[in-house]
């Protein structure tokens, strides 16, 4: 499986067992950390 973030340059390649890394990354965008709201 592969994933490429549409907001930043984060990419992931792995199995469904390591997909939690993608979920954790998405939380950074939802909380505004990477969106310039610091």
Short mmCIF file of C-alpha atoms in Angstrom, two decimals:
data_model
loop_
_atom_site.label_atom_id
_atom_site.label_comp_id
_atom_site.label_asym_id
_atom_site.label_seq_id
_atom_site.Cartn_x
_atom_site.Cartn_y
_atom_site.Cartn_z
CA UNK A 1 0.00 0.00 0.00
CA UNK A 2 1.11 3.56 -0.69
CA UNK A 3 -0.04 6.97 0.52
CA UNK A 4 0.96 10.48 -0.56
CA UNK A 5 -0.32 13.44 1.45
CA UNK A 6 -2.01 16.08 -0.69
CA UNK A 7 -1.12 18.88 1.75
CA UNK A 8 2.61 18.28 2.32
CA UNK A 9 5.39 15.97 1.15
CA UNK A 10 4.61 13.15 3.61
CA UNK A 11 4.51 9.75 1.94
CA UNK A 12 4.07 6.26 3.31
CA UNK A 13 4.52 2.77 1.95
CA UNK A 14 3.68 -0.26 4.02
CA UNK A 15 0.99 -2.68 5.12
CA UNK A 16 -2.34 -2.23 6.84
CA UNK A 17 -0.53 -2.98 10.10
CA UNK A 18 1.50 0.24 9.83
CA UNK A 19 -1.31 2.44 8.45
CA UNK A 20 -1.61 4.09 11.88
CA UNK A 21 1.35 6.25 10.83
CA UNK A 22 -0.88 7.80 8.15
CA UNK A 23 -3.68 8.40 10.66
CA UNK A 24 -1.28 10.11 13.06
CA UNK A 25 0.05 12.27 10.23
CA UNK A 26 -3.45 13.34 9.17
CA UNK A 27 -4.10 14.53 12.73
CA UNK A 28 -1.30 17.09 12.36
CA UNK A 29 -3.19 18.75 9.51
CA UNK A 30 -6.56 18.63 11.27
CA UNK A 31 -5.11 20.33 14.36
CA UNK A 32 -3.57 23.12 12.26
CA UNK A 33 0.04 22.29 13.10
CA UNK A 34 1.13 22.14 9.44
CA UNK A 35 -1.37 24.72 8.17
CA UNK A 36 0.41 27.81 9.46
CA UNK A 37 -1.63 28.31 12.63
CA UNK A 38 1.28 27.96 15.07
#
